[in-house]
CSV table of C-alpha atoms in Angstrom, one decimal:
chain,number,residue,atom,x,y,z
H,439,MET,CA,-36.6,149.0,-5.0
H,440,LYS,CA,-35.5,149.5,-1.4
H,441,ASN,CA,-33.9,146.6,0.4
H,442,TYR,CA,-34.0,146.6,4.2
H,443,GLU,CA,-31.3,145.2,6.3
H,444,LYS,CA,-31.5,144.4,10.0
H,445,LEU,CA,-30.6,147.3,12.3
H,446,ILE,CA,-27.6,147.1,14.5
H,447,ILE,CA,-28.7,146.5,18.1
H,448,PRO,CA,-26.9,148.8,20.6
H,449,GLU,CA,-25.1,147.1,23.5
H,450,ASP,CA,-26.7,149.2,26.1
H,451,SER,CA,-30.4,149.8,26.8
H,452,ALA,CA,-32.4,153.0,27.1
H,453,TRP,CA,-32.6,152.3,30.9
H,454,SER,CA,-28.9,152.4,31.4
H,455,ARG,CA,-28.0,155.4,29.1
H,456,LYS,CA,-26.4,158.2,31.1
H,457,THR,CA,-26.3,160.9,28.4
H,458,LEU,CA,-27.3,164.4,29.2
H,459,SER,CA,-30.3,164.3,26.9
H,460,ALA,CA,-31.5,161.0,28.5
H,461,ARG,CA,-31.2,162.6,31.9
H,462,ILE,CA,-33.1,165.7,30.9
H,463,TRP,CA,-35.8,163.7,29.2
H,464,ARG,CA,-36.4,161.5,32.3
H,465,PHE,CA,-36.8,164.6,34.6
H,466,LEU,CA,-39.2,166.5,32.3
H,467,HIS,CA,-42.8,166.5,33.3
H,468,TRP,CA,-44.8,163.8,31.6
H,469,ARG,CA,-47.0,166.4,29.8
H,470,ILE,CA,-44.0,168.1,28.3
H,471,ARG,CA,-42.6,164.8,27.2
H,472,TYR,CA,-46.0,163.9,25.7
H,473,PHE,CA,-46.2,167.2,23.8
H,474,LEU,CA,-42.6,167.0,22.5
H,475,THR,CA,-43.2,163.4,21.3
H,476,GLY,CA,-46.3,164.5,19.5
H,477,CYS,CA,-44.4,167.3,17.8
H,478,LYS,CA,-41.7,164.8,16.7
H,479,ASN,CA,-44.3,162.5,15.4
H,480,ILE,CA,-46.0,165.2,13.3
H,481,LEU,CA,-42.7,166.3,11.8
H,482,ARG,CA,-41.6,162.8,10.8
H,483,TRP,CA,-45.0,161.8,9.3
H,484,ILE,CA,-45.3,165.0,7.3
H,485,PRO,CA,-43.4,163.8,4.2
H,486,THR,CA,-45.4,160.5,4.1
H,487,LEU,CA,-48.8,162.1,4.7
H,488,TYR,CA,-48.1,164.9,2.2
H,489,LYS,CA,-47.6,162.3,-0.6
H,490,ASP,CA,-50.6,160.1,0.6
H,491,LYS,CA,-53.6,159.7,-1.8
H,492,ASP,CA,-56.8,157.7,-1.3
H,493,TRP,CA,-56.3,155.8,-4.6
H,494,ASP,CA,-55.1,152.2,-4.0
H,495,ASP,CA,-53.3,149.7,-1.8
H,496,TRP,CA,-49.9,151.2,-2.6
H,497,TYR,CA,-50.6,154.1,-0.3
H,498,ILE,CA,-51.9,151.8,2.5
H,499,TYR,CA,-48.8,149.7,2.3
H,500,ASN,CA,-46.7,152.9,2.2
H,501,ILE,CA,-48.1,154.1,5.5
H,502,LEU,CA,-47.9,150.6,7.1
H,503,GLN,CA,-44.3,150.4,5.9
H,504,LYS,CA,-43.4,153.8,7.5
H,505,LYS,CA,-45.1,152.8,10.8
H,506,ILE,CA,-43.1,149.6,11.0
H,507,GLU,CA,-39.9,151.5,10.1
H,508,PHE,CA,-40.4,153.9,13.0
H,509,GLN,CA,-41.4,151.2,15.4
H,510,ARG,CA,-38.5,149.0,14.5
H,511,GLN,CA,-36.1,151.9,15.0
H,512,GLU,CA,-37.6,152.7,18.4
H,513,ILE,CA,-37.6,149.1,19.6
H,514,ILE,CA,-34.0,148.5,18.5
H,515,TYR,CA,-32.8,151.9,19.9
H,516,ALA,CA,-34.4,151.2,23.3
H,517,ASN,CA,-33.2,147.6,23.4
H,518,ARG,CA,-35.3,146.9,26.5
H,519,HIS,CA,-36.3,143.3,26.1
H,520,THR,CA,-34.6,140.0,25.4
H,521,MET,CA,-36.3,139.2,22.1
H,522,VAL,CA,-35.3,142.4,20.3
H,523,ASP,CA,-33.2,140.4,17.8
H,524,ARG,CA,-36.2,138.3,16.8
H,525,ASP,CA,-38.4,141.5,16.4
H,526,ASN,CA,-35.6,143.1,14.4
H,527,ARG,CA,-35.6,140.1,12.0
H,528,ASP,CA,-39.4,139.8,11.7
H,529,MET,CA,-39.9,143.6,11.1
H,530,THR,CA,-37.1,143.5,8.5
H,531,ILE,CA,-38.8,140.6,6.7
H,532,ALA,CA,-42.2,142.5,6.9
H,533,LEU,CA,-40.6,145.7,5.5
H,534,ASN,CA,-39.0,143.8,2.6
H,535,LEU,CA,-42.2,142.0,1.8
H,536,ILE,CA,-44.2,145.2,1.9
H,537,GLU,CA,-41.6,146.8,-0.5
H,538,ARG,CA,-42.0,143.8,-2.9
H,539,VAL,CA,-45.8,143.8,-2.7
H,540,LYS,CA,-46.0,147.6,-3.2
H,541,GLU,CA,-43.7,147.6,-6.2
H,542,ASP,CA,-45.3,144.5,-7.7
H,543,TYR,CA,-41.9,142.8,-7.8
H,544,TYR,CA,-43.0,139.3,-8.3
H,545,GLY,CA,-45.8,140.2,-10.7
H,546,ILE,CA,-43.5,141.7,-13.2
H,547,GLU,CA,-40.2,139.9,-12.5
H,548,TYR,CA,-40.6,137.6,-15.5
H,549,LEU,CA,-40.4,140.6,-17.8
H,550,ASP,CA,-36.7,140.9,-16.8
H,551,TYR,CA,-36.1,137.6,-18.6
H,552,SER,CA,-37.2,138.9,-22.0
H,553,GLU,CA,-36.5,141.8,-24.3
H,554,THR,CA,-39.5,143.1,-26.2
H,555,LYS,CA,-40.3,145.9,-28.6
H,556,PHE,CA,-43.6,147.6,-28.7
H,557,ARG,CA,-45.3,149.1,-31.8
H,558,PHE,CA,-48.7,150.7,-32.5
H,559,GLU,CA,-50.7,149.4,-35.4
H,560,PRO,CA,-53.8,151.2,-36.7
H,561,ILE,CA,-57.1,149.4,-36.1
H,562,GLU,CA,-58.8,148.4,-39.3
H,563,GLY,CA,-61.8,150.6,-40.0
H,564,ASP,CA,-60.9,153.3,-37.5
H,565,ARG,CA,-58.3,156.0,-38.2
H,566,GLU,CA,-58.1,157.3,-34.7
H,567,LEU,CA,-57.6,154.1,-32.7
H,568,TYR,CA,-54.4,152.0,-32.5
H,569,SER,CA,-53.6,148.7,-31.0
H,570,MET,CA,-50.3,148.1,-29.2
H,571,GLU,CA,-48.5,145.0,-30.5
H,572,GLN,CA,-45.5,143.4,-28.8
H,573,ASP,CA,-42.6,141.7,-30.5
H,574,VAL,CA,-40.3,139.4,-28.4
H,575,ILE,CA,-36.7,140.1,-29.5
H,576,SER,CA,-35.1,137.6,-27.1
H,577,GLU,CA,-36.2,135.6,-24.1
H,578,ASN,CA,-34.7,133.5,-21.3
H,579,TYR,CA,-37.9,132.2,-19.7
H,580,ASP,CA,-36.3,128.8,-18.9
H,581,ALA,CA,-34.0,130.6,-16.4
H,582,TYR,CA,-37.1,132.2,-14.8
H,583,LEU,CA,-39.0,129.0,-14.6
H,584,LYS,CA,-36.0,127.2,-13.2
H,585,LYS,CA,-35.8,129.8,-10.4
H,586,TYR,CA,-39.3,128.8,-9.1
H,587,PRO,CA,-39.9,125.1,-9.6
H,588,SER,CA,-42.5,124.7,-6.9
H,589,SER,CA,-44.6,127.5,-8.3
H,590,VAL,CA,-44.3,126.0,-11.8
H,591,ARG,CA,-45.6,122.7,-10.4
H,592,LYS,CA,-48.5,124.4,-8.7
H,593,VAL,CA,-49.5,126.4,-11.8
H,594,LEU,CA,-49.3,123.4,-14.0
H,595,LYS,CA,-51.7,121.5,-11.8
H,596,LYS,CA,-54.3,124.2,-12.3
H,597,GLU,CA,-53.5,125.4,-15.8
H,598,THR,CA,-52.5,123.0,-18.6
H,599,ASP,CA,-51.6,123.6,-22.2
H,600,LEU,CA,-49.7,126.9,-21.6
H,601,ASP,CA,-46.9,128.3,-23.7
H,602,LYS,CA,-43.7,129.5,-21.9
H,603,LYS,CA,-44.7,133.1,-21.8
H,604,ASP,CA,-48.2,132.4,-20.4
H,605,LEU,CA,-46.6,129.9,-17.9
H,606,CYS,CA,-44.3,132.7,-16.7
H,607,LEU,CA,-47.2,135.0,-16.3
H,608,TRP,CA,-49.1,132.5,-14.2
H,609,VAL,CA,-46.0,131.7,-12.1
H,610,ALA,CA,-45.6,135.5,-11.6
H,611,LYS,CA,-49.2,135.8,-10.4
H,612,HIS,CA,-48.8,132.8,-8.1
H,613,ASN,CA,-45.6,134.3,-6.6
H,614,GLU,CA,-47.2,137.6,-6.1
H,615,GLU,CA,-50.1,135.9,-4.3
H,616,LYS,CA,-47.6,134.0,-2.1
H,617,ALA,CA,-45.8,137.3,-1.2
H,618,HIS,CA,-49.2,138.8,-0.1
H,619,ASP,CA,-50.1,135.8,1.9
H,620,LEU,CA,-46.7,135.6,3.6
H,621,LEU,CA,-46.7,139.3,4.5
H,622,HIS,CA,-50.2,139.1,6.1
H,623,ARG,CA,-49.2,135.9,7.9
H,624,VAL,CA,-46.1,137.6,9.3
H,625,LEU,CA,-48.2,140.5,10.4
H,626,LYS,CA,-50.9,138.3,11.9
H,627,GLU,CA,-48.5,136.0,13.8
H,628,ARG,CA,-45.8,138.5,14.8
H,629,MET,CA,-47.1,142.0,15.0
H,630,ARG,CA,-48.6,141.7,18.5
H,631,ARG,CA,-45.0,141.0,19.8
H,632,TRP,CA,-43.7,144.3,18.5
H,633,TRP,CA,-43.9,146.5,21.5
H,634,ASP,CA,-41.5,148.2,23.8
């Protein structure tokens, strides 16, 4: 799983850069700049769009993640407004949340706290079908539950009479839902500020 760090903000801004490429870019006709920017966009989106499928939310989040990556890079590189550090932080949080939501990090995290072995048993009365059985070799669910005490309390208010494994599953579902909600809240409250 990818972990995003805040980008380093340059000390100068795009307005004060005196490089040769910056000077040439400023004096190009706007139609030429528009065309070159379009070509650059096509080239940088090709790898993402090539792998895109119309299957599920993973691909939607993947495109959103790439768009925020590109926009964050542009805003930080340009460094044209006083709240660029806030935008850098918010976009980094959004990127990390998208990565966790995409990869179902919170939904399957509890599985890291147990070691299981799977086996296939024939179904009685049918020679072609098998059922998958799971044997728990070792588990440390207490450490997982101790990591998320507020989620455990919320789950126990709704669901009672759960064994440890089921409680971990419900806590994982609750945490996954919280990650989705937080991601969409960050996008709702902060995304309109991300412009250069």
